[in-house]
Amino acid sequence: MKHIRPTALALALAGAFAAPGALAQSNEELLKELKALRDRVTELEKKLAAPTEPKWGMTPEQVQEFNRVAVKTEALEDQLESQGYKGLKVSGYIEPVFVYNQRQDRAGFQFLNQQADGYAYDTSYMGSASIDFTKEVEGGTIFKLTLTPNRGVGAAIDGASIVQEATVAIPLQSLQTRLVIGQIPDWSGYEYQQPTLNPFTSHNLLYDFTLPVGYTGIGISHTEGKWWLRGAIANVNATMRGAGEKSPSLVYRVDYSKGEFDGWGFAGLHGKAPNFNTGYNTMAHLFEVDGYYIRGDWTLQGQMSYGTQKEGAITPAADGSWRDSRWWGVSGLAGYMVTPRLQALARADYIQNKANGGGLFAYNGYTTVDEETGELVYGNDDRNGIGPDLNGDLNRGANRYALTLGMKYAYDISTTFKVEYRLDGADRPVFWDVADGTYKKNNSMLAASAVVAF
């Protein structure tokens, strides 16, 4: 409600009727006094409404307009605050994608389709749409809810949830230190899931196959100068634990920004994570270091990773027991600004995954039962090229590589077009060719996308 300031006339009337001697005045004297007060108030209001002397380099008319806008702005701010919009920011993006996959023998548009066949490298988060709500309330607490149907953290964890992130960050004594609770997307690596931040349409091999998806738990975020430290106790790639599972995982990340154009960081995970071989969580250890360097038209990014998971190898030992998976990998990206809007891109990835028949983090292949013999049949991930040569040595996994070349064009402030060619390969025939029913050592993919953000 607006507060109305009493006019001089109203104050005079109140004072006149409240004065002890007012009743002794004649009606004629009182009327004269009221007329005089009215004339004085009228003159004062005219002076207040008249243009004032120039100030702040503005003319009197500009000062009046400035005051009018200021009052109106204050009223709008009060209205937004009363309706809960103060401190609220809404953003989002949409990204239709066209994909051609040689070995899968298919080509077409991909957008918000169900990921029933898993997060293969040629569908990893591509063709998405997302909306983000971030609100900071008085005191500094920040609420964040990001919804990404069929493509976000929730969809990768349980195949149904549309929640990418749902967190609350509560300041602890200062805004530099916050308690963070909720579902947190993984913070490892140099690439981001969001197509607005990822220069390519696809992601690198380390991002897709050696890193967690997200965490559900509680952690601390602290910034100090050029340092940013984060750590959490959480369920990894899960929103809840099953019966008999009581051990959370420790996850952490440290970033150092040397300047606006270069910096580095490292991240790790130590604890139990989902294992498709056993059906229950097994111990995993992941560690990676990454960095970026920007000078002039050049952008360089890179990452090195190491990981192991207990009982995570695709093929078991001779006695039928599951063996541990173990791998290491590198990824590097280079970008060059051909024009202020057009960027040429190149990315190279390599994963050594030969130990115990292969097996990467949460990618353990599959197990089926032979209908005739009743025996277990162990198979590799023949779409992603992970695992052993099924017609060769089952105790040795395939080492994987990928080379991606592309262009990114900023059409306007909110629209970006991307195109890329990607060659995936391995040192073993592990890519299933749908057309002829044989295994190949390589696969080609073409992808093009339009990213529109607000």
PDB file of C-alpha atoms in Angstrom, residues 91-97 110-113 125-132 146-152 162-164 193-195 450-454:
ATOM      1  CA  SER A  91      16.894 -19.259 -18.670  1.00  0.00           C
ATOM      2  CA  GLY A  92      16.858 -22.157 -21.073  1.00  0.00           C
ATOM      3  CA  TYR A  93      17.755 -23.578 -24.463  1.00  0.00           C
ATOM      4  CA  ILE A  94      16.499 -25.868 -27.204  1.00  0.00           C
ATOM      5  CA  GLU A  95      18.703 -28.014 -29.486  1.00  0.00           C
ATOM      6  CA  PRO A  96      17.278 -30.078 -32.370  1.00  0.00           C
ATOM      7  CA  VAL A  97      19.968 -32.368 -33.858  1.00  0.00           C
ATOM      8  CA  GLN A 110      16.885 -36.517 -32.860  1.00  0.00           C
ATOM      9  CA  PHE A 111      15.047 -34.401 -30.327  1.00  0.00           C
ATOM     10  CA  LEU A 112      13.689 -35.352 -26.893  1.00  0.00           C
ATOM     11  CA  ASN A 113      13.328 -38.998 -27.900  1.00  0.00           C
ATOM     12  CA  TYR A 125      22.535 -35.665 -24.240  1.00  0.00           C
ATOM     13  CA  MET A 126      22.127 -34.471 -27.847  1.00  0.00           C
ATOM     14  CA  GLY A 127      18.738 -33.223 -29.031  1.00  0.00           C
ATOM     15  CA  SER A 128      17.708 -31.669 -25.740  1.00  0.00           C
ATOM     16  CA  ALA A 129      15.595 -28.854 -24.352  1.00  0.00           C
ATOM     17  CA  SER A 130      15.997 -27.380 -20.898  1.00  0.00           C
ATOM     18  CA  ILE A 131      14.640 -24.660 -18.637  1.00  0.00           C
ATOM     19  CA  ASP A 132      16.344 -23.358 -15.514  1.00  0.00           C
ATOM     20  CA  THR A 146      16.760 -27.310 -13.962  1.00  0.00           C
ATOM     21  CA  LEU A 147      14.391 -29.487 -15.995  1.00  0.00           C
ATOM     22  CA  THR A 148      15.703 -31.461 -18.995  1.00  0.00           C
ATOM     23  CA  PRO A 149      13.284 -34.139 -20.254  1.00  0.00           C
ATOM     24  CA  ASN A 150      14.892 -37.418 -21.462  1.00  0.00           C
ATOM     25  CA  ARG A 151      18.384 -35.909 -21.472  1.00  0.00           C
ATOM     26  CA  GLY A 152      19.341 -34.750 -17.990  1.00  0.00           C
ATOM     27  CA  ILE A 162      13.131 -34.809 -15.939  1.00  0.00           C
ATOM     28  CA  VAL A 163      15.247 -33.183 -13.218  1.00  0.00           C
ATOM     29  CA  GLN A 164      18.747 -32.183 -14.278  1.00  0.00           C
ATOM     30  CA  GLN A 193      26.595 -31.036 -20.763  1.00  0.00           C
ATOM     31  CA  GLN A 194      24.782 -27.870 -21.840  1.00  0.00           C
ATOM     32  CA  PRO A 195      25.056 -27.305 -25.611  1.00  0.00           C
ATOM     33  CA  ALA A 450      20.948 -25.538 -33.868  1.00  0.00           C
ATOM     34  CA  VAL A 451      21.167 -24.210 -30.316  1.00  0.00           C
ATOM     35  CA  VAL A 452      18.769 -21.415 -29.392  1.00  0.00           C
ATOM     36  CA  ALA A 453      19.004 -20.038 -25.864  1.00  0.00           C
ATOM     37  CA  PHE A 454      17.386 -17.304 -23.800  1.00  0.00           C
TER      38      PHE A 454
END
